[in-house]
Every structure is written in structure tokens, then in C-alpha cells.
Amino acid sequence: RTGAPTPQSCTRYILVAMKRRTFLGSTAVSATRVLGANDRLRAGVIGTGGRGRLLAAEFKEIGVEVGAVCDVYQPHLEAGLRVASTGARPYRDYRRLLEDRTLDIVIIATPDHWHARMTIDAVEAGKDVYVEKPMAHTIEESFRMVEAVRRTRRVVQVGTQRRSFDLFLEAKQIMESGRLGEVRLVNSWWYNHQAALRGGELKGELDWEAWLGPAPKRNFDPVRFFGWYYFWDYSGGLMIGQGAHMMDAIHWFMNSTYPVAVTCAAGRANVEGAEVPETTCMCVEYPENYLAVFTCGYKAMRYPLTNDQLVQYNGSKARFDVGRESYALYPEDPKTLDPKPIEAKRLPGSFGPATRAHIRNFLEAVRTRQDPSAPVEAGHYATVVLCMAMDALRAGRRLRWDAARRAAV
């Protein structure tokens, strides 16, 4: 995953890219239109499982016309059409959707292993993109995404919605106030309970080869299809799915980019049928001279969503706790057994609108042609850390970041 590309792999990539550009090149220029303040944006959605349908509904609620839906699984395609705008066109091949010159935006909510190729193809076709996290499944493809987005001058928003949530924006200001002192340790965790992988029978037609796409070819397996999160070919489990949120927020608050090194530990997988362990702990070393620890425990007890995750910034003068829907700043007071925060906010149930705020931020960037709150570089830095964690766990050793090779060693 993180090894330097070989000349042979580069040649294969160039040939594939040339073939894709043959189809994309004819649409890239004509697909871009100048938007007026009152022009209604049109979007297409690729991947209409649960998250894709939620995003489609949110874009539609804000005023975007969702005019196209693509999925390789017929029940998801039909469900997506029910959420989309009246008259939305159905597609089984995302490349055909990208040929639609009336679409300004593409929403990508597929399994992780498809994010990079679809995003690159979309920006090459002149579309702006809202892509779910994690932005990519490998370090190499993450670099290619950054290069494609900047070369085509398209707007890409990664779905790490904390960056647009007002509570986190307030917390960021506290973080930058200097009241914490020096921060050398950041502890974070996300706890919940995964009882089993979802399986079952297909309820409609599925193009399995198209679903696999760039992943290794395998015979159809309903557990892999429905439970893809827990298989290395398509993702890296909840340590990646939830870690994308946590590590991105830590990077944002600590003004960090690339790590120095990453280690990751886990026991065996305790969810039957899963390849990826559900209980993991990664430790990330940064050049700013601090450690960030993220523990993902999905065989813990269940918590209310307000309490299932936390990041603690341990400063020399104060500790700053930031949860999904809360923050609290605790000054140093070694004589008090039960310290009280000097600044705090707790708003249970408030996180729902964060996604809508993130979409609004993206749409404003589409109109102004400015960077959104979670630009492609932010997604890239988080991807590097997460891919290094996956590889460190599988290799059983500490991996260092080699900037010259653009790879972990």
C-alpha cells in the first residue's frame, strides 16, 4: 500500500489514465459553467446506500437539484431515486453519470476503495466533488487526488463535517488562545459495540465486478458486500472510518500535516468473519513534538452519541476536552480533587446539523471558487496517517514517513 510506485506500475497507471481521459476529455470543458448567485446547482450521487441517501436528502433540502443517481446494486439505485429530485436519471456506470453536462456537483458515498478513482474522474470531467471520508484508501492514490484537484482547479470537500460545525469552530478558537500552554500529548478514543457483520441475501441485481472495481478480484461474497468496512481490500474498519474524523480534527487543532512515524496495535478480530480487528490503538508521532493516540473500541458497551468519543489535548497549563457535542477547558489545579472547567459547552443532540453546515460550506466554495473547510489536502494528510496505521498494524512494526519517497518505510 505505501511502497514507492515502480516504473511498471506508473506505466500501467498512465495507460489507464489516458483511456479514461479519452472519455473524460470531451466533457471536461463543456461541463464547467459560470454560476450566478441565483443559479440552482445540480448534483449527481454515486453510491446510494444509507450515507449516500442521507447526503442526497441534505443537498436537496438546501436547494440543490439532485438530478442523477448511480449505484451498481439495484435496490440502492431505486432507493436513491426515491430520495432524489423528480425526474432524476438512473445510472449503473458512474462514468456515464459524469458525461451529464447539466451536473455541477458529484457526491461520492461509495466504499473507500472507490473514492480516489471516482473523484479523479469527476474533476477531470469538470465537476466539483463532495467525497465521503476517508478520502482515499492508499497513500499513492491520495497524492494523485491532490494533484488532479489542483491541476483541474475544481472544488473538493471531504466529508469531515467537524470543520464546519459551530461548536468545533468555537473550540478551535480556544485551542489557539494559548491558554493550554505546550501540548505534547493528545489522547482520543471512540467506543461503541459491533455485535456482528451484516450478511444476508441480495434483494436485487448487483454488478459485483463493478463493485469490486480496483480491488482484487474475488468470487461474490455477501458478507464482504454488506460488511465491506471490515475487509482490508475495501477499508480498514472503524479505526479508519472513525479515525478519519478524529485524526483530521487533531490535525486541524494542532496545525499538523505529515507525521514522523506511526505505530498501531490490536488483538485478534472479535467480530465473526471480519479481517480487520474492531479494537485498535494507533500512536502517531508528529514533527511538532507531540504524540497523538487514538483508540477505537467496538466491543465496548454502547454509549449515547454525546459520550461515545473524546479528544483530550493535554497542555502544560490546561487540559482541553472536545467531544462530539461538547468541550471543556480545565486549568491546572493540583489541589482540587474535582476540578471544574473555566469554559465549557455541552449540547446533546446538536451534531445532526453539522453535515448540513458542511454542505453549505461546500456550496459556497463552489460559487466563490475558494477552498472549502475540508479541502483535499486535509483529507490527504489524514489519509497518510490512517494508511500508515493500517500498514503498521499488519507489519507489526513502527513505520516512519519518508517525504522524499512519499511513502512509509
mmCIF file of C-alpha atoms in Angstrom:
data_model
loop_
_atom_site.group_PDB
_atom_site.id
_atom_site.type_symbol
_atom_site.label_atom_id
_atom_site.label_comp_id
_atom_site.label_asym_id
_atom_site.label_seq_id
_atom_site.Cartn_x
_atom_site.Cartn_y
_atom_site.Cartn_z
ATOM 1 C CA ARG A 1 0.000 0.000 0.000
ATOM 2 C CA THR A 2 2.663 2.547 0.943
ATOM 3 C CA GLY A 3 5.585 1.345 -1.165
ATOM 4 C CA ALA A 4 7.060 3.655 -3.796
ATOM 5 C CA PRO A 5 5.486 3.150 -7.244
ATOM 6 C CA THR A 6 7.538 1.074 -9.666
ATOM 7 C CA PRO A 7 8.144 2.108 -13.291
ATOM 8 C CA GLN A 8 5.822 -0.703 -14.369
ATOM 9 C CA SER A 9 3.010 0.454 -12.072
ATOM 10 C CA CYS A 10 3.462 4.049 -13.229
ATOM 11 C CA THR A 11 3.249 2.933 -16.876
ATOM 12 C CA ARG A 12 0.060 0.976 -16.174
ATOM 13 C CA TYR A 13 -1.417 3.989 -14.396
ATOM 14 C CA ILE A 14 -0.564 6.333 -17.297
ATOM 15 C CA LEU A 15 -2.155 3.976 -19.852
ATOM 16 C CA VAL A 16 -5.313 3.631 -17.758
ATOM 17 C CA ALA A 17 -5.410 7.392 -17.189
ATOM 18 C CA MET A 18 -5.097 8.029 -20.937
ATOM 19 C CA LYS A 19 -8.022 5.723 -21.627
ATOM 20 C CA ARG A 20 -10.119 7.497 -19.001
ATOM 21 C CA ARG A 21 -9.182 10.914 -20.396
ATOM 22 C CA THR A 22 -10.400 9.815 -23.835
ATOM 23 C CA PHE A 23 -13.889 9.612 -22.365
ATOM 24 C CA LEU A 24 -13.482 12.461 -19.876
ATOM 25 C CA GLY A 25 -11.704 14.957 -22.087
ATOM 26 C CA SER A 26 -14.720 15.550 -24.296
ATOM 27 C CA THR A 27 -16.835 16.581 -21.317
ATOM 28 C CA ALA A 28 -14.409 18.462 -19.043
ATOM 29 C CA VAL A 29 -14.615 21.905 -20.647
ATOM 30 C CA SER A 30 -18.279 21.852 -21.530
ATOM 31 C CA ALA A 31 -19.242 20.552 -18.092
ATOM 32 C CA THR A 32 -17.962 23.709 -16.407
ATOM 33 C CA ARG A 33 -20.357 26.626 -16.330
ATOM 34 C CA VAL A 34 -20.182 30.044 -14.708
ATOM 35 C CA LEU A 35 -22.665 30.181 -11.859
ATOM 36 C CA GLY A 36 -24.716 33.215 -10.992
ATOM 37 C CA ALA A 37 -25.838 33.977 -7.453
ATOM 38 C CA ASN A 38 -29.333 32.644 -8.171
ATOM 39 C CA ASP A 39 -28.444 29.679 -10.377
ATOM 40 C CA ARG A 40 -29.636 26.366 -8.992
ATOM 41 C CA LEU A 41 -26.907 23.795 -8.678
ATOM 42 C CA ARG A 42 -27.459 20.256 -9.968
ATOM 43 C CA ALA A 43 -25.842 17.218 -8.375
ATOM 44 C CA GLY A 44 -25.373 13.547 -9.112
ATOM 45 C CA VAL A 45 -24.899 10.960 -6.359
ATOM 46 C CA ILE A 46 -22.617 7.942 -6.747
ATOM 47 C CA GLY A 47 -23.304 5.298 -4.120
ATOM 48 C CA THR A 48 -26.774 5.435 -2.589
ATOM 49 C CA GLY A 49 -26.512 3.217 0.435
ATOM 50 C CA GLY A 50 -27.514 4.748 3.744
ATOM 51 C CA ARG A 51 -24.943 7.557 3.787
ATOM 52 C CA GLY A 52 -25.410 8.419 0.137
ATOM 53 C CA ARG A 53 -29.168 8.757 0.562
ATOM 54 C CA LEU A 54 -28.718 10.932 3.648
ATOM 55 C CA LEU A 55 -26.386 13.248 1.746
ATOM 56 C CA ALA A 56 -28.753 13.375 -1.230
ATOM 57 C CA ALA A 57 -31.605 14.364 1.065
ATOM 58 C CA GLU A 58 -29.490 17.057 2.754
ATOM 59 C CA PHE A 59 -28.315 18.562 -0.556
ATOM 60 C CA LYS A 60 -31.885 18.526 -1.818
ATOM 61 C CA GLU A 61 -33.201 20.168 1.366
ATOM 62 C CA ILE A 62 -30.707 23.006 0.962
ATOM 63 C CA GLY A 63 -31.923 23.632 -2.581
ATOM 64 C CA VAL A 64 -29.676 21.572 -4.827
ATOM 65 C CA GLU A 65 -31.432 19.621 -7.566
ATOM 66 C CA VAL A 66 -30.336 16.001 -7.283
ATOM 67 C CA GLY A 67 -30.676 15.099 -10.929
ATOM 68 C CA ALA A 68 -28.778 11.810 -11.222
ATOM 69 C CA VAL A 69 -28.247 8.678 -9.140
ATOM 70 C CA CYS A 70 -25.731 5.882 -9.668
ATOM 71 C CA ASP A 71 -25.358 2.545 -7.899
ATOM 72 C CA VAL A 72 -24.392 -0.948 -9.010
ATOM 73 C CA TYR A 73 -26.910 -2.562 -6.615
ATOM 74 C CA GLN A 74 -30.466 -2.251 -7.902
ATOM 75 C CA PRO A 75 -32.212 -1.836 -4.506
ATOM 76 C CA HIS A 76 -29.834 1.022 -3.598
ATOM 77 C CA LEU A 77 -30.353 2.611 -7.006
ATOM 78 C CA GLU A 78 -34.119 2.513 -6.595
ATOM 79 C CA ALA A 79 -33.911 3.843 -3.031
ATOM 80 C CA GLY A 80 -31.672 6.669 -4.224
ATOM 81 C CA LEU A 81 -34.145 7.634 -6.926
ATOM 82 C CA ARG A 82 -36.878 7.900 -4.314
ATOM 83 C CA VAL A 83 -34.784 10.418 -2.375
ATOM 84 C CA ALA A 84 -33.552 12.363 -5.427
ATOM 85 C CA SER A 85 -35.376 15.133 -7.241
ATOM 86 C CA THR A 86 -38.279 14.331 -9.546
ATOM 87 C CA GLY A 87 -37.062 13.099 -12.892
ATOM 88 C CA ALA A 88 -33.572 12.126 -11.713
ATOM 89 C CA ARG A 89 -31.752 9.853 -14.137
ATOM 90 C CA PRO A 90 -30.571 6.397 -13.013
ATOM 91 C CA TYR A 91 -27.104 5.102 -13.876
ATOM 92 C CA ARG A 92 -25.277 1.844 -13.240
ATOM 93 C CA ASP A 93 -21.941 3.119 -14.588
ATOM 94 C CA TYR A 94 -20.635 6.243 -12.845
ATOM 95 C CA ARG A 95 -18.721 7.263 -15.969
ATOM 96 C CA ARG A 96 -21.993 7.735 -17.816
ATOM 97 C CA LEU A 97 -23.199 9.993 -14.991
ATOM 98 C CA LEU A 98 -20.055 12.113 -15.381
ATOM 99 C CA GLU A 99 -20.945 12.675 -19.045
ATOM 100 C CA ASP A 100 -24.081 14.596 -17.978
ATOM 101 C CA ARG A 101 -23.160 18.193 -18.756
ATOM 102 C CA THR A 102 -26.024 19.568 -16.678
ATOM 103 C CA LEU A 103 -24.450 18.339 -13.423
ATOM 104 C CA ASP A 104 -22.269 20.771 -11.485
ATOM 105 C CA ILE A 105 -21.550 18.576 -8.460
ATOM 106 C CA VAL A 106 -20.858 14.921 -7.794
ATOM 107 C CA ILE A 107 -21.449 13.378 -4.353
ATOM 108 C CA ILE A 108 -19.366 10.242 -3.736
ATOM 109 C CA ALA A 109 -20.510 7.915 -0.940
ATOM 110 C CA THR A 110 -19.176 4.564 -2.093
ATOM 111 C CA PRO A 111 -16.931 2.137 -0.197
ATOM 112 C CA ASP A 112 -13.486 3.622 0.479
ATOM 113 C CA HIS A 113 -11.628 1.778 -2.282
ATOM 114 C CA TRP A 114 -13.572 3.661 -4.973
ATOM 115 C CA HIS A 115 -13.164 7.215 -3.600
ATOM 116 C CA ALA A 116 -9.933 8.107 -5.388
ATOM 117 C CA ARG A 117 -10.730 6.897 -8.896
ATOM 118 C CA MET A 118 -14.204 8.418 -8.888
ATOM 119 C CA THR A 119 -13.009 11.751 -7.503
ATOM 120 C CA ILE A 120 -10.200 11.997 -10.058
ATOM 121 C CA ASP A 121 -12.537 11.100 -12.904
ATOM 122 C CA ALA A 122 -15.113 13.627 -11.662
ATOM 123 C CA VAL A 123 -12.718 16.568 -11.501
ATOM 124 C CA GLU A 124 -11.292 15.571 -14.896
ATOM 125 C CA ALA A 125 -14.882 15.803 -16.179
ATOM 126 C CA GLY A 126 -15.195 19.351 -14.808
ATOM 127 C CA LYS A 127 -17.272 18.514 -11.734
ATOM 128 C CA ASP A 128 -16.871 19.744 -8.165
ATOM 129 C CA VAL A 129 -16.938 16.921 -5.631
ATOM 130 C CA TYR A 130 -18.197 16.179 -2.135
ATOM 131 C CA VAL A 131 -16.469 12.918 -1.183
ATOM 132 C CA GLU A 132 -17.027 10.970 1.984
ATOM 133 C CA LYS A 133 -14.166 10.234 4.361
ATOM 134 C CA PRO A 134 -11.653 8.693 4.377
ATOM 135 C CA MET A 135 -10.644 10.488 1.214
ATOM 136 C CA ALA A 136 -8.601 7.582 -0.142
ATOM 137 C CA HIS A 137 -7.628 4.006 0.594
ATOM 138 C CA THR A 138 -3.909 4.259 -0.225
ATOM 139 C CA ILE A 139 -1.235 6.920 0.089
ATOM 140 C CA GLU A 140 -0.327 6.831 -3.606
ATOM 141 C CA GLU A 141 -3.884 7.440 -4.782
ATOM 142 C CA SER A 142 -4.250 10.213 -2.203
ATOM 143 C CA PHE A 143 -1.335 12.067 -3.794
ATOM 144 C CA ARG A 144 -2.940 11.585 -7.207
ATOM 145 C CA MET A 145 -6.172 13.100 -5.907
ATOM 146 C CA VAL A 146 -4.424 16.234 -4.657
ATOM 147 C CA GLU A 147 -2.592 16.633 -7.963
ATOM 148 C CA ALA A 148 -5.758 16.152 -10.039
ATOM 149 C CA VAL A 149 -7.832 18.567 -7.970
ATOM 150 C CA ARG A 150 -5.235 21.334 -8.099
ATOM 151 C CA ARG A 151 -4.483 20.820 -11.782
ATOM 152 C CA THR A 152 -8.158 20.970 -12.774
ATOM 153 C CA ARG A 153 -8.939 23.779 -10.295
ATOM 154 C CA ARG A 154 -12.039 22.028 -9.054
ATOM 155 C CA VAL A 155 -13.535 22.323 -5.566
ATOM 156 C CA VAL A 156 -13.418 19.174 -3.425
ATOM 157 C CA GLN A 157 -14.855 18.898 0.069
ATOM 158 C CA VAL A 158 -14.010 15.853 2.209
ATOM 159 C CA GLY A 159 -16.859 14.739 4.478
ATOM 160 C CA THR A 160 -15.189 15.585 7.819
ATOM 161 C CA GLN A 161 -18.024 17.809 8.973
ATOM 162 C CA ARG A 162 -16.482 18.860 12.286
ATOM 163 C CA ARG A 163 -14.624 21.538 10.349
ATOM 164 C CA SER A 164 -17.929 23.296 9.600
ATOM 165 C CA PHE A 165 -19.682 22.674 12.949
ATOM 166 C CA ASP A 166 -20.012 25.851 15.024
ATOM 167 C CA LEU A 167 -19.160 24.081 18.291
ATOM 168 C CA PHE A 168 -15.850 22.871 16.844
ATOM 169 C CA LEU A 169 -15.157 26.293 15.354
ATOM 170 C CA GLU A 170 -15.522 27.759 18.843
ATOM 171 C CA ALA A 171 -13.288 25.027 20.260
ATOM 172 C CA LYS A 172 -10.649 25.795 17.625
ATOM 173 C CA GLN A 173 -10.538 29.411 18.833
ATOM 174 C CA ILE A 174 -9.976 28.239 22.412
ATOM 175 C CA MET A 175 -7.235 25.942 21.187
ATOM 176 C CA GLU A 176 -5.500 28.873 19.507
ATOM 177 C CA SER A 177 -5.831 31.196 22.512
ATOM 178 C CA GLY A 178 -2.631 29.924 24.138
ATOM 179 C CA ARG A 179 -4.387 29.012 27.385
ATOM 180 C CA LEU A 180 -3.365 25.350 27.148
ATOM 181 C CA GLY A 181 0.365 26.034 27.131
ATOM 182 C CA GLU A 182 2.534 23.449 25.388
ATOM 183 C CA VAL A 183 0.689 20.344 24.177
ATOM 184 C CA ARG A 184 2.854 17.233 23.989
ATOM 185 C CA LEU A 185 0.127 14.565 24.296
ATOM 186 C CA VAL A 186 -3.269 14.210 22.641
ATOM 187 C CA ASN A 187 -5.412 11.279 23.770
ATOM 188 C CA SER A 188 -8.524 10.316 21.840
ATOM 189 C CA TRP A 189 -10.972 7.443 21.708
ATOM 190 C CA TRP A 190 -14.232 6.250 20.155
ATOM 191 C CA TYR A 191 -16.171 3.461 21.875
ATOM 192 C CA ASN A 192 -19.218 1.519 20.783
ATOM 193 C CA HIS A 193 -20.305 -2.072 20.161
ATOM 194 C CA GLN A 194 -20.285 -4.084 16.924
ATOM 195 C CA ALA A 195 -22.138 -7.336 17.562
ATOM 196 C CA ALA A 196 -21.795 -8.943 14.124
ATOM 197 C CA LEU A 197 -21.212 -8.307 10.457
ATOM 198 C CA ARG A 198 -24.200 -7.789 8.282
ATOM 199 C CA GLY A 199 -24.833 -10.578 5.782
ATOM 200 C CA GLY A 200 -27.919 -11.942 4.121
ATOM 201 C CA GLU A 201 -29.178 -12.453 0.616
ATOM 202 C CA LEU A 202 -29.243 -9.944 -2.194
ATOM 203 C CA LYS A 203 -32.630 -8.384 -2.796
ATOM 204 C CA GLY A 204 -31.953 -7.378 -6.357
ATOM 205 C CA GLU A 205 -29.409 -7.292 -9.156
ATOM 206 C CA LEU A 206 -25.776 -6.482 -8.291
ATOM 207 C CA ASP A 207 -22.883 -5.872 -10.678
ATOM 208 C CA TRP A 208 -20.244 -7.491 -8.450
ATOM 209 C CA GLU A 209 -17.354 -6.867 -10.842
ATOM 210 C CA ALA A 210 -18.190 -3.170 -10.994
ATOM 211 C CA TRP A 211 -18.492 -3.033 -7.199
ATOM 212 C CA LEU A 212 -15.014 -4.578 -6.811
ATOM 213 C CA GLY A 213 -13.550 -2.134 -9.313
ATOM 214 C CA PRO A 214 -9.883 -1.504 -8.406
ATOM 215 C CA ALA A 215 -9.941 -4.057 -5.565
ATOM 216 C CA PRO A 216 -8.600 -7.610 -6.041
ATOM 217 C CA LYS A 217 -10.955 -9.899 -7.961
ATOM 218 C CA ARG A 218 -12.921 -12.353 -5.822
ATOM 219 C CA ASN A 219 -15.993 -14.520 -6.108
ATOM 220 C CA PHE A 220 -19.131 -12.877 -4.800
ATOM 221 C CA ASP A 221 -19.395 -12.863 -1.005
ATOM 222 C CA PRO A 222 -22.461 -11.249 0.609
ATOM 223 C CA VAL A 223 -20.536 -10.686 3.848
ATOM 224 C CA ARG A 224 -17.891 -8.689 2.009
ATOM 225 C CA PHE A 225 -20.538 -6.751 0.114
ATOM 226 C CA PHE A 226 -22.626 -5.795 3.118
ATOM 227 C CA GLY A 227 -19.767 -5.693 5.661
ATOM 228 C CA TRP A 228 -17.019 -4.157 3.487
ATOM 229 C CA TYR A 229 -15.821 -1.895 6.310
ATOM 230 C CA TYR A 230 -14.128 -4.874 7.967
ATOM 231 C CA PHE A 231 -12.075 -6.105 4.994
ATOM 232 C CA TRP A 232 -8.646 -4.759 4.071
ATOM 233 C CA ASP A 233 -9.376 -4.686 0.334
ATOM 234 C CA TYR A 234 -12.031 -2.003 0.768
ATOM 235 C CA SER A 235 -11.360 -0.204 4.060
ATOM 236 C CA GLY A 236 -9.643 -0.565 7.420
ATOM 237 C CA GLY A 237 -12.502 -0.984 9.854
ATOM 238 C CA LEU A 238 -13.829 1.600 12.251
ATOM 239 C CA MET A 239 -10.297 2.596 13.232
ATOM 240 C CA ILE A 240 -10.245 4.150 9.743
ATOM 241 C CA GLY A 241 -13.898 5.155 9.449
ATOM 242 C CA GLN A 242 -13.943 6.906 12.815
ATOM 243 C CA GLY A 243 -10.231 7.666 12.839
ATOM 244 C CA ALA A 244 -10.711 9.820 9.744
ATOM 245 C CA HIS A 245 -12.829 12.181 11.846
ATOM 246 C CA MET A 246 -10.591 12.100 14.900
ATOM 247 C CA MET A 247 -7.207 12.427 13.212
ATOM 248 C CA ASP A 248 -8.450 15.177 10.905
ATOM 249 C CA ALA A 249 -9.741 17.154 13.895
ATOM 250 C CA ILE A 250 -6.418 16.693 15.703
ATOM 251 C CA HIS A 251 -4.520 17.886 12.614
ATOM 252 C CA TRP A 252 -6.806 20.912 12.392
ATOM 253 C CA PHE A 253 -6.470 21.867 16.058
ATOM 254 C CA MET A 254 -2.714 21.183 16.220
ATOM 255 C CA ASN A 255 -1.886 22.680 12.788
ATOM 256 C CA SER A 256 -0.241 19.436 11.690
ATOM 257 C CA THR A 257 0.264 17.794 8.317
ATOM 258 C CA TYR A 258 2.539 14.771 7.834
ATOM 259 C CA PRO A 259 3.609 12.567 10.758
ATOM 260 C CA VAL A 260 7.087 11.470 11.739
ATOM 261 C CA ALA A 261 6.065 7.877 12.440
ATOM 262 C CA VAL A 262 3.053 5.683 13.223
ATOM 263 C CA THR A 263 2.594 2.522 15.257
ATOM 264 C CA CYS A 264 -0.607 0.549 15.696
ATOM 265 C CA ALA A 265 -1.618 -2.365 17.918
ATOM 266 C CA ALA A 266 -4.633 -4.663 18.064
ATOM 267 C CA GLY A 267 -5.766 -8.015 19.340
ATOM 268 C CA ARG A 268 -7.466 -10.538 17.114
ATOM 269 C CA ALA A 269 -10.706 -9.675 15.357
ATOM 270 C CA ASN A 270 -13.597 -10.441 17.705
ATOM 271 C CA VAL A 271 -16.382 -9.825 15.185
ATOM 272 C CA GLU A 272 -17.006 -13.139 13.463
ATOM 273 C CA GLY A 273 -15.990 -13.142 9.819
ATOM 274 C CA ALA A 274 -14.074 -9.854 9.973
ATOM 275 C CA GLU A 275 -10.489 -9.441 8.793
ATOM 276 C CA VAL A 276 -9.931 -6.074 10.488
ATOM 277 C CA PRO A 277 -9.865 -6.011 14.304
ATOM 278 C CA GLU A 278 -12.556 -3.887 15.889
ATOM 279 C CA THR A 279 -10.324 -2.914 18.851
ATOM 280 C CA THR A 280 -7.191 -0.997 17.894
ATOM 281 C CA CYS A 281 -4.831 1.684 19.183
ATOM 282 C CA MET A 282 -2.630 3.874 17.000
ATOM 283 C CA CYS A 283 0.127 6.196 18.190
ATOM 284 C CA VAL A 284 1.218 8.972 15.855
ATOM 285 C CA GLU A 285 4.425 10.981 16.278
ATOM 286 C CA TYR A 286 4.480 14.499 14.805
ATOM 287 C CA PRO A 287 7.312 16.882 13.922
ATOM 288 C CA GLU A 288 5.681 19.483 16.180
ATOM 289 C CA ASN A 289 6.938 17.285 19.050
ATOM 290 C CA TYR A 290 3.741 15.698 20.327
ATOM 291 C CA LEU A 291 2.091 12.287 20.344
ATOM 292 C CA ALA A 292 -1.495 11.633 19.258
ATOM 293 C CA VAL A 293 -3.109 8.409 20.449
ATOM 294 C CA PHE A 294 -6.395 7.149 19.019
ATOM 295 C CA THR A 295 -8.113 4.092 20.495
ATOM 296 C CA CYS A 296 -11.061 2.529 18.695
ATOM 297 C CA GLY A 297 -13.032 0.040 20.760
ATOM 298 C CA TYR A 298 -16.059 -1.538 19.112
ATOM 299 C CA LYS A 299 -16.523 -4.327 21.630
ATOM 300 C CA ALA A 300 -17.156 -1.869 24.434
ATOM 301 C CA MET A 301 -20.556 -1.097 25.891
ATOM 302 C CA ARG A 302 -22.852 1.220 23.974
ATOM 303 C CA TYR A 303 -22.945 4.901 24.856
ATOM 304 C CA PRO A 304 -25.218 7.809 23.969
ATOM 305 C CA LEU A 305 -23.797 9.551 20.906
ATOM 306 C CA THR A 306 -22.906 12.559 23.051
ATOM 307 C CA ASN A 307 -20.493 10.437 25.099
ATOM 308 C CA ASP A 308 -19.044 7.847 22.708
ATOM 309 C CA GLN A 309 -15.934 9.809 21.699
ATOM 310 C CA LEU A 310 -13.490 12.349 23.124
ATOM 311 C CA VAL A 311 -10.228 14.112 22.315
ATOM 312 C CA GLN A 312 -8.109 15.377 25.225
ATOM 313 C CA TYR A 313 -5.445 17.981 24.483
ATOM 314 C CA ASN A 314 -3.114 17.758 27.482
ATOM 315 C CA GLY A 315 -1.406 21.119 27.822
ATOM 316 C CA SER A 316 1.166 22.280 30.381
ATOM 317 C CA LYS A 317 -1.317 24.868 31.702
ATOM 318 C CA ALA A 318 -4.710 23.311 30.965
ATOM 319 C CA ARG A 319 -6.449 20.262 29.526
ATOM 320 C CA PHE A 320 -8.985 20.730 26.767
ATOM 321 C CA ASP A 321 -11.630 18.012 26.279
ATOM 322 C CA VAL A 322 -13.517 18.078 22.963
ATOM 323 C CA GLY A 323 -16.373 15.635 22.387
ATOM 324 C CA ARG A 324 -18.844 15.222 19.576
ATOM 325 C CA GLU A 325 -21.217 17.752 21.142
ATOM 326 C CA SER A 326 -19.191 19.341 23.929
ATOM 327 C CA TYR A 327 -15.978 20.978 25.008
ATOM 328 C CA ALA A 328 -14.482 21.829 28.388
ATOM 329 C CA LEU A 329 -11.287 23.651 29.371
ATOM 330 C CA TYR A 330 -9.753 22.577 32.697
ATOM 331 C CA PRO A 331 -6.951 24.753 34.095
ATOM 332 C CA GLU A 332 -4.169 23.222 36.138
ATOM 333 C CA ASP A 333 -5.276 22.905 39.786
ATOM 334 C CA PRO A 334 -3.425 20.069 41.550
ATOM 335 C CA LYS A 335 -5.113 20.812 44.885
ATOM 336 C CA THR A 336 -8.685 20.253 43.706
ATOM 337 C CA LEU A 337 -9.985 16.684 43.568
ATOM 338 C CA ASP A 338 -12.979 17.524 41.381
ATOM 339 C CA PRO A 339 -11.919 20.421 39.136
ATOM 340 C CA LYS A 340 -14.483 22.473 37.251
ATOM 341 C CA PRO A 341 -13.938 23.804 33.738
ATOM 342 C CA ILE A 342 -13.414 27.531 33.304
ATOM 343 C CA GLU A 343 -15.068 27.391 29.909
ATOM 344 C CA ALA A 344 -17.446 24.710 28.692
ATOM 345 C CA LYS A 345 -20.331 23.943 26.388
ATOM 346 C CA ARG A 346 -22.440 20.794 26.187
ATOM 347 C CA LEU A 347 -25.240 20.495 23.621
ATOM 348 C CA PRO A 348 -26.599 16.924 23.431
ATOM 349 C CA GLY A 349 -28.257 16.221 20.112
ATOM 350 C CA SER A 350 -26.628 19.172 18.335
ATOM 351 C CA PHE A 351 -24.349 17.294 15.938
ATOM 352 C CA GLY A 352 -27.014 16.422 13.374
ATOM 353 C CA PRO A 353 -26.902 19.812 11.596
ATOM 354 C CA ALA A 354 -23.095 19.584 11.224
ATOM 355 C CA THR A 355 -23.433 17.739 7.913
ATOM 356 C CA ARG A 356 -25.790 20.373 6.545
ATOM 357 C CA ALA A 357 -23.392 23.131 7.634
ATOM 358 C CA HIS A 358 -20.580 21.280 5.876
ATOM 359 C CA ILE A 359 -22.628 21.030 2.694
ATOM 360 C CA ARG A 360 -23.438 24.749 2.849
ATOM 361 C CA ASN A 361 -19.737 25.497 3.217
ATOM 362 C CA PHE A 362 -19.050 23.347 0.148
ATOM 363 C CA LEU A 363 -21.752 25.036 -1.926
ATOM 364 C CA GLU A 364 -20.406 28.467 -1.017
ATOM 365 C CA ALA A 365 -16.954 27.329 -2.155
ATOM 366 C CA VAL A 366 -18.441 26.078 -5.431
ATOM 367 C CA ARG A 367 -19.905 29.510 -6.090
ATOM 368 C CA THR A 368 -16.884 31.560 -4.952
ATOM 369 C CA ARG A 369 -14.213 29.100 -6.234
ATOM 370 C CA GLN A 370 -12.465 29.288 -2.859
ATOM 371 C CA ASP A 371 -11.255 26.326 -0.817
ATOM 372 C CA PRO A 372 -13.902 24.712 1.431
ATOM 373 C CA SER A 373 -13.337 23.996 5.115
ATOM 374 C CA ALA A 374 -12.128 20.409 4.473
ATOM 375 C CA PRO A 375 -10.033 20.718 1.295
ATOM 376 C CA VAL A 376 -8.297 17.905 -0.494
ATOM 377 C CA GLU A 377 -5.010 18.489 1.355
ATOM 378 C CA ALA A 378 -6.696 17.997 4.730
ATOM 379 C CA GLY A 379 -8.107 14.688 3.522
ATOM 380 C CA HIS A 380 -4.690 13.745 2.198
ATOM 381 C CA TYR A 381 -2.848 14.323 5.486
ATOM 382 C CA ALA A 382 -5.391 12.234 7.377
ATOM 383 C CA THR A 383 -5.161 9.508 4.713
ATOM 384 C CA VAL A 384 -1.384 9.291 5.111
ATOM 385 C CA VAL A 385 -1.697 8.709 8.865
ATOM 386 C CA LEU A 386 -4.539 6.201 8.527
ATOM 387 C CA CYS A 387 -2.821 4.188 5.786
ATOM 388 C CA MET A 388 0.371 4.122 7.840
ATOM 389 C CA ALA A 389 -1.647 2.839 10.805
ATOM 390 C CA MET A 390 -3.150 0.034 8.701
ATOM 391 C CA ASP A 391 0.241 -0.960 7.364
ATOM 392 C CA ALA A 392 1.950 -0.682 10.756
ATOM 393 C CA LEU A 393 -0.678 -2.953 12.284
ATOM 394 C CA ARG A 394 -0.312 -5.563 9.543
ATOM 395 C CA ALA A 395 3.510 -5.351 9.530
ATOM 396 C CA GLY A 396 3.779 -5.414 13.318
ATOM 397 C CA ARG A 397 6.265 -2.555 13.484
ATOM 398 C CA ARG A 398 6.708 1.209 13.663
ATOM 399 C CA LEU A 399 6.643 2.928 10.269
ATOM 400 C CA ARG A 400 8.402 6.214 9.510
ATOM 401 C CA TRP A 401 7.258 8.783 6.970
ATOM 402 C CA ASP A 402 9.752 9.330 4.143
ATOM 403 C CA ALA A 403 8.852 12.626 2.488
ATOM 404 C CA ALA A 404 11.331 12.183 -0.363
ATOM 405 C CA ARG A 405 9.809 8.823 -1.347
ATOM 406 C CA ARG A 406 6.267 9.932 -0.478
ATOM 407 C CA ALA A 407 5.909 6.628 1.338
ATOM 408 C CA ALA A 408 6.123 4.915 4.722
ATOM 409 C CA VAL A 409 9.259 2.901 5.410
#
